[in-house]
């Protein structure tokens, strides 16, 4: 049991779980628009997520405590190195046009973690409300825009609506994390729950979910994608409404981040039904 817990914690802390969430969003886009299952791009995004998230989460910690890193953090660093090497391997096989498109979003990820404002003391992560916007924008770009460009498909109004919907859904999925972190975030870090309170944050999330639902009816009229989305919609409402500041350890980091994977699996089930 102890070994299982260690492996599970590594799975969460090494950003493997969040990478599966991004991967699931990418596969959802492929299913919605009958795009080919581009494994090279999918693995590129998967390992890129692990590399990017671990850089954001642990770069500052490693810099401050490089001489006394815990064993777990050292293992994550080694794992991140292998993930980065895998990223480079798949990046070499991704078309040049697609790679060029990823550059501004990769740069946003770097600036999210590396201080470059106010005398190099602030990163994008520390600017009020910008944290959630940057994360949602990067996720939406890598899971909607980039697969279309890679497949050499025309970007039309329908794709723009899907891009907006994906942006909103990612914002909604981040809200339980921000609610959890209210008691830990610095006063200067003005997240949405810190600024408007937990109850109003949940109401905002519900409004955004309803907008995402309305967008769904413009994006597709196929029942095989609408039914899974409705199930995802109601499950997400449940997790959003039950989010609280003293939530369990894995409430957001496992269950909330599992929701994109659940949506993808529901889509696969209805697609094969």
mmCIF file of C-alpha atoms in Angstrom:
data_model
loop_
_atom_site.group_PDB
_atom_site.id
_atom_site.type_symbol
_atom_site.label_atom_id
_atom_site.label_comp_id
_atom_site.label_asym_id
_atom_site.label_seq_id
_atom_site.Cartn_x
_atom_site.Cartn_y
_atom_site.Cartn_z
ATOM 1 C CA UNK A 1 0.000 0.000 0.000
ATOM 2 C CA UNK A 2 2.866 2.355 0.868
ATOM 3 C CA UNK A 3 4.536 1.644 -2.481
ATOM 4 C CA UNK A 4 1.268 2.357 -4.324
ATOM 5 C CA UNK A 5 0.965 5.685 -2.499
ATOM 6 C CA UNK A 6 4.536 6.627 -3.425
ATOM 7 C CA UNK A 7 3.929 5.788 -7.094
ATOM 8 C CA UNK A 8 0.597 7.628 -7.097
ATOM 9 C CA UNK A 9 2.123 10.750 -5.514
ATOM 10 C CA UNK A 10 4.923 10.662 -8.083
ATOM 11 C CA UNK A 11 2.312 10.340 -10.845
ATOM 12 C CA UNK A 12 0.597 13.498 -9.575
ATOM 13 C CA UNK A 13 3.672 15.516 -8.561
ATOM 14 C CA UNK A 14 5.614 14.759 -11.749
ATOM 15 C CA UNK A 15 2.718 16.237 -13.812
ATOM 16 C CA UNK A 16 1.941 12.971 -15.591
ATOM 17 C CA UNK A 17 -1.724 13.249 -14.633
ATOM 18 C CA UNK A 18 -2.103 16.808 -15.940
ATOM 19 C CA UNK A 19 -0.333 15.731 -19.147
ATOM 20 C CA UNK A 20 -2.994 13.061 -19.662
ATOM 21 C CA UNK A 21 -5.608 15.815 -19.240
ATOM 22 C CA UNK A 22 -4.018 17.905 -22.007
ATOM 23 C CA UNK A 23 -3.605 14.782 -24.148
ATOM 24 C CA UNK A 24 -7.317 13.992 -23.639
ATOM 25 C CA UNK A 25 -8.314 17.492 -24.789
ATOM 26 C CA UNK A 26 -6.204 17.016 -27.908
ATOM 27 C CA UNK A 27 -7.886 13.680 -28.655
ATOM 28 C CA UNK A 28 -11.306 15.270 -28.083
ATOM 29 C CA UNK A 29 -10.538 17.819 -30.811
ATOM 30 C CA UNK A 30 -9.529 15.002 -33.152
ATOM 31 C CA UNK A 31 -12.797 13.159 -32.482
ATOM 32 C CA UNK A 32 -14.963 16.259 -32.934
ATOM 33 C CA UNK A 33 -13.531 17.074 -36.348
ATOM 34 C CA UNK A 34 -12.430 13.633 -37.591
ATOM 35 C CA UNK A 35 -8.797 14.671 -37.608
ATOM 36 C CA UNK A 36 -6.250 11.864 -38.015
ATOM 37 C CA UNK A 37 -4.823 10.496 -34.788
ATOM 38 C CA UNK A 38 -1.419 12.181 -35.073
ATOM 39 C CA UNK A 39 0.630 10.268 -32.511
ATOM 40 C CA UNK A 40 3.758 12.335 -33.121
ATOM 41 C CA UNK A 41 1.937 15.572 -32.261
ATOM 42 C CA UNK A 42 0.082 13.918 -29.385
ATOM 43 C CA UNK A 43 3.310 12.691 -27.773
ATOM 44 C CA UNK A 44 4.971 16.025 -28.457
ATOM 45 C CA UNK A 45 2.195 17.798 -26.530
ATOM 46 C CA UNK A 46 2.145 15.122 -23.785
ATOM 47 C CA UNK A 47 5.876 15.325 -23.020
ATOM 48 C CA UNK A 48 5.832 19.079 -23.550
ATOM 49 C CA UNK A 49 3.181 19.375 -20.834
ATOM 50 C CA UNK A 50 5.279 17.371 -18.380
ATOM 51 C CA UNK A 51 8.375 19.433 -19.182
ATOM 52 C CA UNK A 52 6.550 22.770 -19.013
ATOM 53 C CA UNK A 53 4.589 22.075 -15.845
ATOM 54 C CA UNK A 54 7.577 20.703 -13.953
ATOM 55 C CA UNK A 55 9.639 23.696 -15.040
ATOM 56 C CA UNK A 56 6.939 26.061 -13.762
ATOM 57 C CA UNK A 57 6.413 24.156 -10.510
ATOM 58 C CA UNK A 58 9.979 23.309 -9.546
ATOM 59 C CA UNK A 59 12.380 25.739 -11.252
ATOM 60 C CA UNK A 60 12.225 28.239 -8.390
ATOM 61 C CA UNK A 61 12.418 25.538 -5.739
ATOM 62 C CA UNK A 62 15.445 23.923 -7.366
ATOM 63 C CA UNK A 63 17.219 27.291 -7.625
ATOM 64 C CA UNK A 64 16.686 28.098 -3.961
ATOM 65 C CA UNK A 65 17.397 24.644 -2.562
ATOM 66 C CA UNK A 66 19.645 22.998 -5.139
ATOM 67 C CA UNK A 67 22.074 21.757 -2.478
ATOM 68 C CA UNK A 68 19.428 20.186 -0.294
ATOM 69 C CA UNK A 69 16.822 18.869 -2.725
ATOM 70 C CA UNK A 70 14.654 16.118 -1.333
ATOM 71 C CA UNK A 71 14.953 12.669 -2.850
ATOM 72 C CA UNK A 72 11.473 12.973 -4.402
ATOM 73 C CA UNK A 73 12.321 16.262 -6.091
ATOM 74 C CA UNK A 74 15.592 14.875 -7.439
ATOM 75 C CA UNK A 75 13.693 11.936 -8.950
ATOM 76 C CA UNK A 76 11.203 14.357 -10.538
ATOM 77 C CA UNK A 77 14.104 16.383 -11.961
ATOM 78 C CA UNK A 78 15.610 13.258 -13.539
ATOM 79 C CA UNK A 79 12.209 12.219 -14.868
ATOM 80 C CA UNK A 80 11.682 15.727 -16.276
ATOM 81 C CA UNK A 81 15.021 15.472 -18.077
ATOM 82 C CA UNK A 82 13.903 12.262 -19.793
ATOM 83 C CA UNK A 83 10.541 13.889 -20.610
ATOM 84 C CA UNK A 84 12.435 16.813 -22.165
ATOM 85 C CA UNK A 85 14.561 14.425 -24.250
ATOM 86 C CA UNK A 86 11.367 12.694 -25.421
ATOM 87 C CA UNK A 87 9.934 16.131 -26.234
ATOM 88 C CA UNK A 88 12.991 16.926 -28.367
ATOM 89 C CA UNK A 89 12.720 13.560 -30.141
ATOM 90 C CA UNK A 90 9.086 14.145 -31.144
ATOM 91 C CA UNK A 91 9.657 17.863 -31.843
ATOM 92 C CA UNK A 92 12.209 16.843 -34.482
ATOM 93 C CA UNK A 93 9.427 14.947 -36.289
ATOM 94 C CA UNK A 94 6.789 17.687 -36.032
ATOM 95 C CA UNK A 95 6.458 19.867 -39.178
ATOM 96 C CA UNK A 96 8.368 23.155 -39.049
ATOM 97 C CA UNK A 97 5.213 25.271 -39.509
ATOM 98 C CA UNK A 98 3.610 23.632 -36.470
ATOM 99 C CA UNK A 99 6.721 24.163 -34.359
ATOM 100 C CA UNK A 100 6.864 27.850 -35.290
ATOM 101 C CA UNK A 101 3.260 28.240 -34.134
ATOM 102 C CA UNK A 102 4.107 26.731 -30.735
ATOM 103 C CA UNK A 103 6.889 29.282 -30.061
ATOM 104 C CA UNK A 104 4.745 32.145 -28.635
ATOM 105 C CA UNK A 105 2.866 29.722 -26.383
ATOM 106 C CA UNK A 106 6.090 28.103 -25.178
ATOM 107 C CA UNK A 107 7.426 31.597 -24.486
ATOM 108 C CA UNK A 108 4.314 32.378 -22.438
ATOM 109 C CA UNK A 109 5.000 29.232 -20.392
ATOM 110 C CA UNK A 110 8.576 30.370 -19.693
ATOM 111 C CA UNK A 111 7.491 33.920 -18.778
ATOM 112 C CA UNK A 112 4.816 32.411 -16.526
ATOM 113 C CA UNK A 113 7.578 31.075 -14.281
ATOM 114 C CA UNK A 114 10.583 33.341 -14.901
ATOM 115 C CA UNK A 115 10.486 36.842 -13.366
ATOM 116 C CA UNK A 116 10.927 39.585 -15.981
ATOM 117 C CA UNK A 117 8.746 42.459 -14.688
ATOM 118 C CA UNK A 118 9.177 45.134 -12.000
ATOM 119 C CA UNK A 119 12.944 44.896 -11.851
ATOM 120 C CA UNK A 120 12.848 41.163 -12.608
ATOM 121 C CA UNK A 121 10.923 40.352 -9.442
ATOM 122 C CA UNK A 122 7.606 39.403 -11.037
ATOM 123 C CA UNK A 123 6.534 36.719 -13.492
ATOM 124 C CA UNK A 124 3.212 36.476 -15.342
ATOM 125 C CA UNK A 125 2.093 34.096 -12.605
ATOM 126 C CA UNK A 126 2.215 36.912 -10.056
ATOM 127 C CA UNK A 127 0.058 39.362 -12.005
ATOM 128 C CA UNK A 128 -3.577 39.482 -10.885
ATOM 129 C CA UNK A 129 -5.903 37.343 -13.026
ATOM 130 C CA UNK A 130 -3.237 36.839 -15.698
ATOM 131 C CA UNK A 131 -2.234 33.444 -14.293
ATOM 132 C CA UNK A 132 -5.542 31.783 -15.174
ATOM 133 C CA UNK A 133 -5.707 33.495 -18.584
ATOM 134 C CA UNK A 134 -2.207 32.380 -19.604
ATOM 135 C CA UNK A 135 -2.768 28.735 -18.597
ATOM 136 C CA UNK A 136 -6.168 28.568 -20.351
ATOM 137 C CA UNK A 137 -4.788 30.240 -23.485
ATOM 138 C CA UNK A 138 -1.828 27.861 -23.739
ATOM 139 C CA UNK A 139 -4.031 24.779 -23.180
ATOM 140 C CA UNK A 140 -6.579 25.961 -25.751
ATOM 141 C CA UNK A 141 -3.879 26.700 -28.326
ATOM 142 C CA UNK A 142 -2.125 23.349 -27.967
ATOM 143 C CA UNK A 143 -5.320 21.285 -27.954
ATOM 144 C CA UNK A 144 -7.391 23.098 -30.611
ATOM 145 C CA UNK A 145 -5.407 25.526 -32.770
ATOM 146 C CA UNK A 146 -2.166 23.596 -33.204
ATOM 147 C CA UNK A 147 -3.715 20.232 -34.223
ATOM 148 C CA UNK A 148 -5.695 22.042 -36.946
ATOM 149 C CA UNK A 149 -2.652 23.818 -38.291
ATOM 150 C CA UNK A 150 -0.705 20.553 -38.177
ATOM 151 C CA UNK A 151 -3.477 18.784 -40.132
ATOM 152 C CA UNK A 152 -3.380 21.628 -42.687
ATOM 153 C CA UNK A 153 -7.063 22.417 -42.093
ATOM 154 C CA UNK A 154 -8.695 25.793 -42.617
ATOM 155 C CA UNK A 155 -9.348 27.811 -39.454
ATOM 156 C CA UNK A 156 -13.026 28.764 -39.707
ATOM 157 C CA UNK A 157 -15.653 30.217 -37.363
ATOM 158 C CA UNK A 158 -16.471 26.798 -35.955
ATOM 159 C CA UNK A 159 -12.855 26.272 -34.904
ATOM 160 C CA UNK A 160 -12.730 29.713 -33.287
ATOM 161 C CA UNK A 161 -15.830 28.782 -31.254
ATOM 162 C CA UNK A 162 -14.183 25.522 -30.176
ATOM 163 C CA UNK A 163 -11.061 27.504 -29.212
ATOM 164 C CA UNK A 164 -13.183 29.867 -27.095
ATOM 165 C CA UNK A 165 -15.067 26.978 -25.514
ATOM 166 C CA UNK A 166 -11.841 25.158 -24.645
ATOM 167 C CA UNK A 167 -10.443 28.360 -23.118
ATOM 168 C CA UNK A 168 -13.551 28.718 -20.915
ATOM 169 C CA UNK A 169 -13.504 25.060 -19.855
ATOM 170 C CA UNK A 170 -9.866 25.266 -18.783
ATOM 171 C CA UNK A 171 -10.615 28.449 -16.791
ATOM 172 C CA UNK A 172 -13.469 26.587 -15.064
ATOM 173 C CA UNK A 173 -11.237 23.607 -14.243
ATOM 174 C CA UNK A 174 -8.646 25.939 -12.702
ATOM 175 C CA UNK A 175 -11.178 27.543 -10.318
ATOM 176 C CA UNK A 176 -11.249 24.602 -7.818
ATOM 177 C CA UNK A 177 -7.439 24.883 -7.606
ATOM 178 C CA UNK A 178 -7.652 28.625 -6.915
ATOM 179 C CA UNK A 179 -10.353 28.015 -4.298
ATOM 180 C CA UNK A 180 -8.080 25.438 -2.637
ATOM 181 C CA UNK A 181 -5.112 27.827 -2.659
ATOM 182 C CA UNK A 182 -6.936 30.845 -1.163
ATOM 183 C CA UNK A 183 -5.481 30.088 2.259
ATOM 184 C CA UNK A 184 -1.946 29.609 0.902
ATOM 185 C CA UNK A 185 -1.542 32.276 -1.805
ATOM 186 C CA UNK A 186 0.249 35.511 -0.920
ATOM 187 C CA UNK A 187 -1.945 38.569 -0.362
ATOM 188 C CA UNK A 188 -0.350 40.189 -3.414
ATOM 189 C CA UNK A 189 -1.489 37.309 -5.628
ATOM 190 C CA UNK A 190 -5.041 38.365 -6.449
ATOM 191 C CA UNK A 191 -6.676 35.218 -7.802
ATOM 192 C CA UNK A 192 -10.397 35.252 -8.607
ATOM 193 C CA UNK A 193 -11.493 33.627 -5.286
ATOM 194 C CA UNK A 194 -9.287 36.038 -3.322
ATOM 195 C CA UNK A 195 -10.790 39.021 -5.101
ATOM 196 C CA UNK A 196 -14.498 38.123 -5.241
ATOM 197 C CA UNK A 197 -14.803 35.282 -2.717
ATOM 198 C CA UNK A 198 -15.469 31.552 -3.058
ATOM 199 C CA UNK A 199 -19.266 31.770 -3.541
ATOM 200 C CA UNK A 200 -19.043 34.342 -6.339
ATOM 201 C CA UNK A 201 -16.217 32.335 -7.929
ATOM 202 C CA UNK A 202 -18.516 29.320 -8.129
ATOM 203 C CA UNK A 203 -21.272 31.474 -9.658
ATOM 204 C CA UNK A 204 -18.785 32.801 -12.212
ATOM 205 C CA UNK A 205 -17.720 29.243 -13.032
ATOM 206 C CA UNK A 206 -21.364 28.241 -13.510
ATOM 207 C CA UNK A 207 -21.961 31.177 -15.880
ATOM 208 C CA UNK A 208 -18.862 30.231 -17.905
ATOM 209 C CA UNK A 209 -20.057 26.615 -18.042
ATOM 210 C CA UNK A 210 -23.435 27.712 -19.392
ATOM 211 C CA UNK A 211 -21.661 29.785 -22.068
ATOM 212 C CA UNK A 212 -19.564 26.710 -22.934
ATOM 213 C CA UNK A 213 -22.798 24.704 -23.209
ATOM 214 C CA UNK A 214 -24.341 27.275 -25.566
ATOM 215 C CA UNK A 215 -21.186 27.224 -27.693
ATOM 216 C CA UNK A 216 -21.485 23.443 -27.932
ATOM 217 C CA UNK A 217 -24.731 23.809 -29.888
ATOM 218 C CA UNK A 218 -22.952 25.966 -32.463
ATOM 219 C CA UNK A 219 -19.925 23.679 -32.637
ATOM 220 C CA UNK A 220 -21.684 20.394 -33.356
ATOM 221 C CA UNK A 221 -25.187 18.994 -33.821
ATOM 222 C CA UNK A 222 -24.179 15.337 -33.540
ATOM 223 C CA UNK A 223 -25.757 13.467 -30.613
ATOM 224 C CA UNK A 224 -22.662 11.272 -30.287
ATOM 225 C CA UNK A 225 -20.681 14.329 -29.131
ATOM 226 C CA UNK A 226 -23.504 16.289 -27.477
ATOM 227 C CA UNK A 227 -24.448 13.541 -25.001
ATOM 228 C CA UNK A 228 -20.872 13.073 -23.686
ATOM 229 C CA UNK A 229 -20.538 16.852 -23.369
ATOM 230 C CA UNK A 230 -23.775 17.065 -21.343
ATOM 231 C CA UNK A 231 -22.486 14.376 -18.984
ATOM 232 C CA UNK A 232 -19.166 16.228 -18.690
ATOM 233 C CA UNK A 233 -21.111 19.479 -18.122
ATOM 234 C CA UNK A 234 -23.102 18.142 -15.149
ATOM 235 C CA UNK A 235 -20.130 16.324 -13.582
ATOM 236 C CA UNK A 236 -18.052 19.511 -13.838
ATOM 237 C CA UNK A 237 -20.828 21.502 -12.136
ATOM 238 C CA UNK A 238 -20.792 18.968 -9.303
ATOM 239 C CA UNK A 239 -17.036 19.279 -8.772
ATOM 240 C CA UNK A 240 -17.101 23.074 -9.062
ATOM 241 C CA UNK A 241 -19.932 23.478 -6.542
ATOM 242 C CA UNK A 242 -18.310 21.073 -4.058
ATOM 243 C CA UNK A 243 -14.895 22.788 -4.211
ATOM 244 C CA UNK A 244 -13.793 24.381 -0.926
ATOM 245 C CA UNK A 245 -10.699 25.845 0.664
ATOM 246 C CA UNK A 246 -10.090 22.796 2.898
ATOM 247 C CA UNK A 247 -10.702 20.205 0.175
ATOM 248 C CA UNK A 248 -8.994 16.808 0.274
ATOM 249 C CA UNK A 249 -5.443 16.463 -1.025
ATOM 250 C CA UNK A 250 -6.429 14.878 -4.339
ATOM 251 C CA UNK A 251 -9.746 16.663 -4.972
ATOM 252 C CA UNK A 252 -8.348 19.109 -7.514
ATOM 253 C CA UNK A 253 -4.986 17.564 -8.361
ATOM 254 C CA UNK A 254 -6.519 14.205 -9.305
ATOM 255 C CA UNK A 255 -10.318 14.267 -9.609
ATOM 256 C CA UNK A 256 -10.771 17.681 -11.247
ATOM 257 C CA UNK A 257 -7.839 17.058 -13.601
ATOM 258 C CA UNK A 258 -9.392 13.693 -14.468
ATOM 259 C CA UNK A 259 -12.462 15.384 -15.999
ATOM 260 C CA UNK A 260 -10.966 15.925 -19.504
ATOM 261 C CA UNK A 261 -9.966 12.244 -19.578
ATOM 262 C CA UNK A 262 -13.498 11.274 -18.534
ATOM 263 C CA UNK A 263 -14.946 13.450 -21.329
ATOM 264 C CA UNK A 264 -12.617 11.816 -23.864
ATOM 265 C CA UNK A 265 -13.552 8.294 -22.687
ATOM 266 C CA UNK A 266 -17.259 9.161 -22.892
ATOM 267 C CA UNK A 267 -16.723 10.400 -26.442
ATOM 268 C CA UNK A 268 -14.933 7.173 -27.364
ATOM 269 C CA UNK A 269 -17.753 5.141 -25.860
ATOM 270 C CA UNK A 270 -20.511 6.975 -27.720
ATOM 271 C CA UNK A 271 -18.444 7.045 -30.916
ATOM 272 C CA UNK A 272 -18.200 3.252 -30.869
ATOM 273 C CA UNK A 273 -21.798 2.708 -29.718
#
